[in-house]
mmCIF file of C-alpha atoms in Angstrom:
data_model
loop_
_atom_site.group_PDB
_atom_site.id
_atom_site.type_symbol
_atom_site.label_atom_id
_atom_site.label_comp_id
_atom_site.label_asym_id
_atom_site.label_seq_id
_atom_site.Cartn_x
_atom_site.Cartn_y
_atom_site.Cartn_z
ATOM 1 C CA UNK A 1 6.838 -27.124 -32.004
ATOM 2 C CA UNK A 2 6.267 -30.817 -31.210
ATOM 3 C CA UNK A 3 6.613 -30.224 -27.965
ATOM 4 C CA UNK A 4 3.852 -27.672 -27.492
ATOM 5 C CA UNK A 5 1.918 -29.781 -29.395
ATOM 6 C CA UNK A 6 2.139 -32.657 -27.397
ATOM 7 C CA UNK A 7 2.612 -31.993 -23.460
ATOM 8 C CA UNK A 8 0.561 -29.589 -21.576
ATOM 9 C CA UNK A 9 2.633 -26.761 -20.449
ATOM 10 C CA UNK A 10 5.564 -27.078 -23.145
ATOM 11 C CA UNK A 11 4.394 -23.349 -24.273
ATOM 12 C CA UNK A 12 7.082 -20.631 -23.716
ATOM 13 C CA UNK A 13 5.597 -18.160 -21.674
ATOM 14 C CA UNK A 14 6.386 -14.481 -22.663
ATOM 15 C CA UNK A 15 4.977 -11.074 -21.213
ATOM 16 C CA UNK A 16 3.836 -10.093 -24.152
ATOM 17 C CA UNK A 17 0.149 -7.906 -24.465
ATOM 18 C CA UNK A 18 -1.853 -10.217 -26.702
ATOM 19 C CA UNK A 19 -5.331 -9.085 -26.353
ATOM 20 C CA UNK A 20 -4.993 -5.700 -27.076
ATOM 21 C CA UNK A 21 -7.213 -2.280 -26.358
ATOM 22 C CA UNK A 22 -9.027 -1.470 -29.586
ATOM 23 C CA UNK A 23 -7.640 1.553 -31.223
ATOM 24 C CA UNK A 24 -10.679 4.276 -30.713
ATOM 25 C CA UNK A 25 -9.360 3.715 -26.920
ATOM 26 C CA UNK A 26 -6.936 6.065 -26.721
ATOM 27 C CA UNK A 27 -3.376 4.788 -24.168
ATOM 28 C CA UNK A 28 -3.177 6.432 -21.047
ATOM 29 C CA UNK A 29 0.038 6.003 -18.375
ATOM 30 C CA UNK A 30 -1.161 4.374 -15.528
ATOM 31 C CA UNK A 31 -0.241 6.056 -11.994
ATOM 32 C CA UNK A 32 3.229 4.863 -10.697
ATOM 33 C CA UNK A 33 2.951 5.763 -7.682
ATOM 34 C CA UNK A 34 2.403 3.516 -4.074
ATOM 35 C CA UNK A 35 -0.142 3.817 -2.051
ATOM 36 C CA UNK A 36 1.637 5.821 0.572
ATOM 37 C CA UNK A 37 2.539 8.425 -1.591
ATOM 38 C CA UNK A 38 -1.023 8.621 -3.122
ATOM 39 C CA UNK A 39 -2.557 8.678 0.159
ATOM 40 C CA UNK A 40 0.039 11.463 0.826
ATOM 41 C CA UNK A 41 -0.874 13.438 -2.119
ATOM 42 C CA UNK A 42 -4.747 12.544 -1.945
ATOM 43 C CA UNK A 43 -6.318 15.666 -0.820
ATOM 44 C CA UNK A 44 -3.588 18.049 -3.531
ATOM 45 C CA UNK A 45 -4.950 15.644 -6.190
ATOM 46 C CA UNK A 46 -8.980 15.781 -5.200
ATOM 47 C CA UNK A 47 -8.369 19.752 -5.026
ATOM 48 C CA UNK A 48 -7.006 20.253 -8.330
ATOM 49 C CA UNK A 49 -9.054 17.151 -10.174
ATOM 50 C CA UNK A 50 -12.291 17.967 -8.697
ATOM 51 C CA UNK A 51 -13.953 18.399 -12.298
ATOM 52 C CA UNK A 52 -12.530 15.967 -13.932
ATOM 53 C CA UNK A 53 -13.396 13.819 -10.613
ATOM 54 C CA UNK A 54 -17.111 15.133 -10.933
ATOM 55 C CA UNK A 55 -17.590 14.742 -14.376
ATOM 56 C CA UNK A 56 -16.452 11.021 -14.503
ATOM 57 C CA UNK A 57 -18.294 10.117 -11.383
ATOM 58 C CA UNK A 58 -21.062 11.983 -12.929
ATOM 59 C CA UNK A 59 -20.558 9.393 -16.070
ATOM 60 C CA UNK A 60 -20.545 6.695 -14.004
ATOM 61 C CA UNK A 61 -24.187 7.425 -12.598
ATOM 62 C CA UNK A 62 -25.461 7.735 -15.534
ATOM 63 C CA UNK A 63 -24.439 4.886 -17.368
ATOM 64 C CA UNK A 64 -24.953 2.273 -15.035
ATOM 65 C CA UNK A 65 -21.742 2.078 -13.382
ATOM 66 C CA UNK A 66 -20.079 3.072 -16.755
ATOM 67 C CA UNK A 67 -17.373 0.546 -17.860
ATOM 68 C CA UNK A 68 -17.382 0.728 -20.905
ATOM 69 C CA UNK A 69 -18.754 4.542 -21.346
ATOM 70 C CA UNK A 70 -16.606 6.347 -18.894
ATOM 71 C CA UNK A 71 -13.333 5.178 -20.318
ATOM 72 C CA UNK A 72 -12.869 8.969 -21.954
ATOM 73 C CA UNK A 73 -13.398 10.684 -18.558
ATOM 74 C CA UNK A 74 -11.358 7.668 -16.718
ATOM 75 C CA UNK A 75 -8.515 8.810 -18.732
ATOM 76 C CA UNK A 76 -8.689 12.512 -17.720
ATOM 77 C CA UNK A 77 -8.898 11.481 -14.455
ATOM 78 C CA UNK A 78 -5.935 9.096 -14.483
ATOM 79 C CA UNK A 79 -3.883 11.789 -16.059
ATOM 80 C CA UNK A 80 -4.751 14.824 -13.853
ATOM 81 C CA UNK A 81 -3.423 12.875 -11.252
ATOM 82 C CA UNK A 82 -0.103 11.966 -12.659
ATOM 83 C CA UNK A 83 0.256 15.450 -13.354
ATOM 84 C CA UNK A 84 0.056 16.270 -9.390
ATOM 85 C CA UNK A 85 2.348 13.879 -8.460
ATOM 86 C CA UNK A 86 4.856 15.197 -10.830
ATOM 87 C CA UNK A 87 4.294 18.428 -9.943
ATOM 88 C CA UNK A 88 4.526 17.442 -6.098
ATOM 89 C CA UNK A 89 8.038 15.103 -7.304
ATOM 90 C CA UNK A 90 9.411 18.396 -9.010
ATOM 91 C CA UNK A 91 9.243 21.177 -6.516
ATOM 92 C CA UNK A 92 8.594 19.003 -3.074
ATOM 93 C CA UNK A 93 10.080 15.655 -3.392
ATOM 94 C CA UNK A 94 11.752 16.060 0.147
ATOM 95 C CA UNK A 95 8.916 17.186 2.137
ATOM 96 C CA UNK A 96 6.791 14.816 0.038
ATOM 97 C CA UNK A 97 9.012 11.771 0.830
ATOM 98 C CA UNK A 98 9.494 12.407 4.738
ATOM 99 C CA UNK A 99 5.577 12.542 4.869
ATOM 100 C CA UNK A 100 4.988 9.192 3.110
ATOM 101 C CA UNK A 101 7.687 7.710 4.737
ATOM 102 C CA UNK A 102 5.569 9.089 8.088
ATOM 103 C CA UNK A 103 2.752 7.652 6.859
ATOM 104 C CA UNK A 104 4.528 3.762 6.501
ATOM 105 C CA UNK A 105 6.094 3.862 9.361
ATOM 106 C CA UNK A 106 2.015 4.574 11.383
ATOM 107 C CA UNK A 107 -0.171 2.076 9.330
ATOM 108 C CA UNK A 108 -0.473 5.674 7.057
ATOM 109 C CA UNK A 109 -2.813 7.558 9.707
ATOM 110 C CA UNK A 110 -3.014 11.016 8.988
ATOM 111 C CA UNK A 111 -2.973 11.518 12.567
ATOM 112 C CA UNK A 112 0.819 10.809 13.938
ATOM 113 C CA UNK A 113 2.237 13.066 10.602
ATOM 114 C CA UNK A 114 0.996 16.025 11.422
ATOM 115 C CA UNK A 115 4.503 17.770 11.492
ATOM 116 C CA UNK A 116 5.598 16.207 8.354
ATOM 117 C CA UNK A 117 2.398 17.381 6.827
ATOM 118 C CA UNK A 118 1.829 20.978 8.016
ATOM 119 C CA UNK A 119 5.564 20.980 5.766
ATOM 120 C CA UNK A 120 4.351 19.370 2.854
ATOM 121 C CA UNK A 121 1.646 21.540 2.827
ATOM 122 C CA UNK A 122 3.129 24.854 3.109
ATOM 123 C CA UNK A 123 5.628 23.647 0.446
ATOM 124 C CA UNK A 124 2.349 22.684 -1.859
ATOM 125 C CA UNK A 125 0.770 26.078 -1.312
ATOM 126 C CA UNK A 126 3.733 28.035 -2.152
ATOM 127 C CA UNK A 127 4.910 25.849 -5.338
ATOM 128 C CA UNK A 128 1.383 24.579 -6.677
ATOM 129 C CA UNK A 129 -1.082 26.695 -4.862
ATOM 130 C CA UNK A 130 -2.966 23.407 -3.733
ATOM 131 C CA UNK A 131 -4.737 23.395 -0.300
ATOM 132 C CA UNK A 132 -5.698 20.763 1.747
ATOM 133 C CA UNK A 133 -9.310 20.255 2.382
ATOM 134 C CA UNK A 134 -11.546 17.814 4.301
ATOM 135 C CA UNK A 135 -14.708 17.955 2.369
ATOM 136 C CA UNK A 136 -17.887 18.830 4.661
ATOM 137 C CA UNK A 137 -16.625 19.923 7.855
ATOM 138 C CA UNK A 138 -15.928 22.898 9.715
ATOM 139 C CA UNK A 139 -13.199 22.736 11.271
ATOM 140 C CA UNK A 140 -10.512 21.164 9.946
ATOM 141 C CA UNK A 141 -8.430 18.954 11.607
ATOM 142 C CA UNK A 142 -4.823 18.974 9.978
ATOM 143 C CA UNK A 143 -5.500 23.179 11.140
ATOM 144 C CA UNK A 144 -6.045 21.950 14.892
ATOM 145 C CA UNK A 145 -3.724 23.606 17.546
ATOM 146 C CA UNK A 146 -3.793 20.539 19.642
ATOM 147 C CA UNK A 147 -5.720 17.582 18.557
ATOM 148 C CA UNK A 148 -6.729 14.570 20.159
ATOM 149 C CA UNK A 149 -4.362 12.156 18.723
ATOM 150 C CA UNK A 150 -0.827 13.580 19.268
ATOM 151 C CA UNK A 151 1.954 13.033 16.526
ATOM 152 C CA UNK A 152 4.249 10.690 16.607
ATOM 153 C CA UNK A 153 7.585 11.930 18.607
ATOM 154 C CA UNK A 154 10.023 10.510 15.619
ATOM 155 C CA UNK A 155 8.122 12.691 12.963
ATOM 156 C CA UNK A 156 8.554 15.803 14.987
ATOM 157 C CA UNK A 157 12.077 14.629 15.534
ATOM 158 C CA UNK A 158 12.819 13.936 11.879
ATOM 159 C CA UNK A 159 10.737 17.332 10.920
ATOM 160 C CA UNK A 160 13.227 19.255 13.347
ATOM 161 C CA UNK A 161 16.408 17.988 11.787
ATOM 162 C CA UNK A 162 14.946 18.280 8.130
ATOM 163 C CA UNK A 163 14.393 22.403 8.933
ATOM 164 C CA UNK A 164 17.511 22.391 10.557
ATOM 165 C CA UNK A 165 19.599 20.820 7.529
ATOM 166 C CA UNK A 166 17.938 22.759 5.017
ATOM 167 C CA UNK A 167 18.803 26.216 7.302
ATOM 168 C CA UNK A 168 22.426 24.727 7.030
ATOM 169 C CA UNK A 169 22.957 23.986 3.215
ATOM 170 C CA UNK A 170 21.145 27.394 3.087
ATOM 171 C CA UNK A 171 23.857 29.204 4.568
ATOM 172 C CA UNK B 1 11.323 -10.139 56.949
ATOM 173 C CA UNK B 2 13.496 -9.381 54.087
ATOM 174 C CA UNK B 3 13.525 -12.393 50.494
ATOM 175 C CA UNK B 4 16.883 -13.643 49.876
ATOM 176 C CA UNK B 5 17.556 -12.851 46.554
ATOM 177 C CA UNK B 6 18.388 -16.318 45.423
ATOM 178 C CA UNK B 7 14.283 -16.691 46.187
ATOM 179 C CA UNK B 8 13.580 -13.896 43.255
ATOM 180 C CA UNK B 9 16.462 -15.272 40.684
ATOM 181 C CA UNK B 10 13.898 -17.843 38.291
ATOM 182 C CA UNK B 11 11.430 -14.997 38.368
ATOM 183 C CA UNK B 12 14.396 -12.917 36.811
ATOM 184 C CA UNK B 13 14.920 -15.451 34.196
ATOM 185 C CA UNK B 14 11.717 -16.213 33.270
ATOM 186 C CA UNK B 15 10.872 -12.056 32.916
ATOM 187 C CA UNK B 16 14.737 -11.953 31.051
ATOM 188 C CA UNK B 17 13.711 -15.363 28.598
ATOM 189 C CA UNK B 18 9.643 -13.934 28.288
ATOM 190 C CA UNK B 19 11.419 -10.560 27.350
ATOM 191 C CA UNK B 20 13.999 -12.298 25.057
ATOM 192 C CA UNK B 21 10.991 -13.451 22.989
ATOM 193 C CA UNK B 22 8.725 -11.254 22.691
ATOM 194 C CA UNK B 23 11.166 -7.932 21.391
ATOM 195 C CA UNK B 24 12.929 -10.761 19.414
ATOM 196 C CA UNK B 25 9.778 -11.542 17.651
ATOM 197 C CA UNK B 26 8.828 -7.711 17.672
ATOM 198 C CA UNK B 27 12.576 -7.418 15.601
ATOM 199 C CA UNK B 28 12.368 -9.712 13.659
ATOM 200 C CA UNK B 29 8.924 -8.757 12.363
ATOM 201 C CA UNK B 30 10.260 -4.536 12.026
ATOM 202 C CA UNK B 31 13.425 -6.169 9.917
ATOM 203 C CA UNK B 32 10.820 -8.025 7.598
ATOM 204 C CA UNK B 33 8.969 -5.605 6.847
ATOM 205 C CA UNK B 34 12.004 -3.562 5.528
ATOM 206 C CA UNK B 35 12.826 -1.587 8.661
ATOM 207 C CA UNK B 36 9.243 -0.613 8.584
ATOM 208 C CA UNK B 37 6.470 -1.310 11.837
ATOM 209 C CA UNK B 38 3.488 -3.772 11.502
ATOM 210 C CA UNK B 39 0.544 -2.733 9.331
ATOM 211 C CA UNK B 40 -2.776 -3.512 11.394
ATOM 212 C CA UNK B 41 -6.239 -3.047 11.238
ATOM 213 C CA UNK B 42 -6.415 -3.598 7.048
ATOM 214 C CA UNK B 43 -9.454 -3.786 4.984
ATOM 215 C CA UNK B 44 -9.869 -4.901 1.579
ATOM 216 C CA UNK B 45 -8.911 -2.438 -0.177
ATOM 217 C CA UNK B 46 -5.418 -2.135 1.660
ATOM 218 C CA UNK B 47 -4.751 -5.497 1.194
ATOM 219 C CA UNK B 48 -5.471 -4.468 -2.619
ATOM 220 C CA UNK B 49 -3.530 -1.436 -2.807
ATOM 221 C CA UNK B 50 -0.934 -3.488 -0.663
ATOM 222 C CA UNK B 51 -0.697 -6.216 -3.523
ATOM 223 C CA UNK B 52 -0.513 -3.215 -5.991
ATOM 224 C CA UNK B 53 2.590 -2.146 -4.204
ATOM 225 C CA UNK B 54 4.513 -5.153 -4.690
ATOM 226 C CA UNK B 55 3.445 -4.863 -8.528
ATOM 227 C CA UNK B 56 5.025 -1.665 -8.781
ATOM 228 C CA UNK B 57 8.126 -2.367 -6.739
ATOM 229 C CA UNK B 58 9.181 -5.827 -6.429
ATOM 230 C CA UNK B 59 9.032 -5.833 -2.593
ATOM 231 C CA UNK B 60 7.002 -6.334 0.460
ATOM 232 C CA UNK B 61 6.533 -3.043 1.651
ATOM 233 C CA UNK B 62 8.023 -1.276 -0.720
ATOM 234 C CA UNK B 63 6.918 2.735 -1.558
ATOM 235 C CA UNK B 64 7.909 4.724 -4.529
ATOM 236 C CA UNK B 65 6.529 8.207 -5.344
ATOM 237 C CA UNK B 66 6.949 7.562 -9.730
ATOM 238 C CA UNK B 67 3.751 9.320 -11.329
ATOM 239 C CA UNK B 68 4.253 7.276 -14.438
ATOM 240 C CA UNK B 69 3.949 3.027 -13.720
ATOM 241 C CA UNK B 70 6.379 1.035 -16.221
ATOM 242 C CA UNK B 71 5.157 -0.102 -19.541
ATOM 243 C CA UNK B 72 4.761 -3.519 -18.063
ATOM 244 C CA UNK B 73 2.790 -2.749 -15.158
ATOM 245 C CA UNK B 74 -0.578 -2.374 -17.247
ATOM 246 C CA UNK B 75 -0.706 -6.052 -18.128
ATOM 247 C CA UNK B 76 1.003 -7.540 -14.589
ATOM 248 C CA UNK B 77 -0.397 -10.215 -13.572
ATOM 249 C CA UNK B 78 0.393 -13.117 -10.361
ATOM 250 C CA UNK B 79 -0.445 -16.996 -11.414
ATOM 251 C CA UNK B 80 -0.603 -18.774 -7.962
ATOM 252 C CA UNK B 81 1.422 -22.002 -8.031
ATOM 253 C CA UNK B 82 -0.084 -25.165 -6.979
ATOM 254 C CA UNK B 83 1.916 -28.400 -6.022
ATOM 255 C CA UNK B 84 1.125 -30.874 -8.690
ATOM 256 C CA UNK B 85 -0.663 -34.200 -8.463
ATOM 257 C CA UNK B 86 -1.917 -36.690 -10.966
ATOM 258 C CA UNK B 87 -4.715 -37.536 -8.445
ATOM 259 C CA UNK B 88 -5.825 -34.223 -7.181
ATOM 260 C CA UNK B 89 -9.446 -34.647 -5.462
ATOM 261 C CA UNK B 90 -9.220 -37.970 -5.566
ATOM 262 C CA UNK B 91 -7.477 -39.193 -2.361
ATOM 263 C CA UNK B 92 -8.399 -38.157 0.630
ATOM 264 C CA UNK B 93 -5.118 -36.814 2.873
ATOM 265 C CA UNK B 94 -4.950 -34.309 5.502
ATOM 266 C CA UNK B 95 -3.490 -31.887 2.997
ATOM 267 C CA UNK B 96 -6.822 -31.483 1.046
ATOM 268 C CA UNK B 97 -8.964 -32.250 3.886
ATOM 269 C CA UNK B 98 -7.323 -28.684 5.084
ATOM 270 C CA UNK B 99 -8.044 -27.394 1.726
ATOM 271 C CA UNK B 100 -11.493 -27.777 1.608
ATOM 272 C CA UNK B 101 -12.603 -26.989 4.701
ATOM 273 C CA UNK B 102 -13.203 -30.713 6.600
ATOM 274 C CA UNK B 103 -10.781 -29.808 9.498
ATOM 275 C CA UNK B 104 -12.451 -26.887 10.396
ATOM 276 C CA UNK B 105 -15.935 -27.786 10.076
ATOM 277 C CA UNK B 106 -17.177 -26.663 6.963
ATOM 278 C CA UNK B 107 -17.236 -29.618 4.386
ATOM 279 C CA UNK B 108 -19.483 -29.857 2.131
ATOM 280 C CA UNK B 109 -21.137 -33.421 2.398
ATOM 281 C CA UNK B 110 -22.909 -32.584 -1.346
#
């Protein structure tokens, strides 16, 4: 008590919340996951969040950038995409994983996982009927029989001995 | 006319040593960043989301596919340390003359 009183610094520090939210904001989980994984499962969340995306930029427009007013739709937003990544975690966690680790291993360009991602996706489509989609273009590049910038020869490799594994615990 | 090869041998060891250096660098740099290669080319926002990493795993470079962040993650926050000095700004040593900018030509005369 003296102590504190006397020298600067003497307080204990403790990570302890002490100015908290007001209670008419509701809590809300924050995402857990990294950013490889995120930018993995960008384009699953954006499909199935689009409203809740919308309506919250929407909010935002309209309310002056919207800090304080767009907490609500924040929320929604915030949740719908912990919901993807737990669906993605529950039926896709291996395919999921070898593309992110893809992804940190090339400075996370889309471009050099292409292997690792046609996988992921076909697992998404079948499990949680999401589909990949670059907003406002024709043709799409992740669908591109040979594209400009070739994968990387280790993701193919790893992509290989994934199928081949999974044909051998199948048996 | 044919070099004797004792003509060509420091060329060999300065390519060998040059080589030695530069993939021992390269190594070194792939083992710090956990096994991983170099980012490049970063803006602000990786350098953000980069920081935001380390928040949610304790590591440089570390990835974890959670949806849920810890409890404690919502109020994390880094205090940078300084070293401390009863006459900070006061004298004037190379140290702060770095610091604010003399060195390389931006002090503030004000």
């Amino acid at each position: 008590m003296l102590n504190s009183d006397i020298f600067v610094g003497g307080k204990q520090w403790e990570n302890t919340e002490e100015n908290k939210l007001p209670n008419n904001i509701p809590e809300v989980d924050e995402v857990g996951a990294t950013s490889a994984p995120l930018l993995s499962a960008s384009y699953y969340i954006g499909d199935k969040c689009k409203p809740f995306n919308d309506d919250f930029m929407q909010c935002k427009n309209e309310n002056n950038g919207g800090e304080l007013n767009c907490l609500k739709e924040g929320r929604r937003v915030t949740r719908c995409a912990i919901s993807v990544l737990k669906d993605i975690n529950k039926y896709c966690f291996d395919e999921f994983k070898l593309h992110y680790d893809c992804l940190e291993q090339n400075n996370q360009y889309f471009n050099r996982c292409r292997s690792s991602e046609h996988l992921l996706s076909k697992c998404v489509l079948t499990n949680l009927n999401l589909k990949k989609v670059v907003p406002g273009v024709k043709d799409q590049i992740q669908d591109k029989q040979y594209p400009i910038y070739k994968t990387d020869s280790n993701d193919i490799k790893q992509v290989q001995q994934f199928l081949k594994s999974k044909e051998t615990n199948s048996n | 006319m044919p070099v004797p090869f004792e003509g060509l041998l420091p060329y060999a060891i300065m390519t060998a040593f040059f080589g030695l250096a530069g993939h021992g660098v390269q190594f070194i740099r792939y083992w710090d960043n956990g096994w991983k290669n170099d980012r490049y080319n970063l803006d602000e926002f990786d350098e953000k989301m980069m920081q935001r990493d380390f928040y949610l795993t304790g590591v440089k470079r570390g990835q974890q596919s959670d949806p849920i962040a810890p409890e404690e993650f919502k109020t994390i926050q880094q205090i940078p340390q300084r070293y401390w000095t009863p006459y900070r700004d006061q004298y004037f040593v190379l140290r702060e003359r770095l610091f604010r900018g003399y060195v390389f030509g931006d002090w503030n005369w004000q």
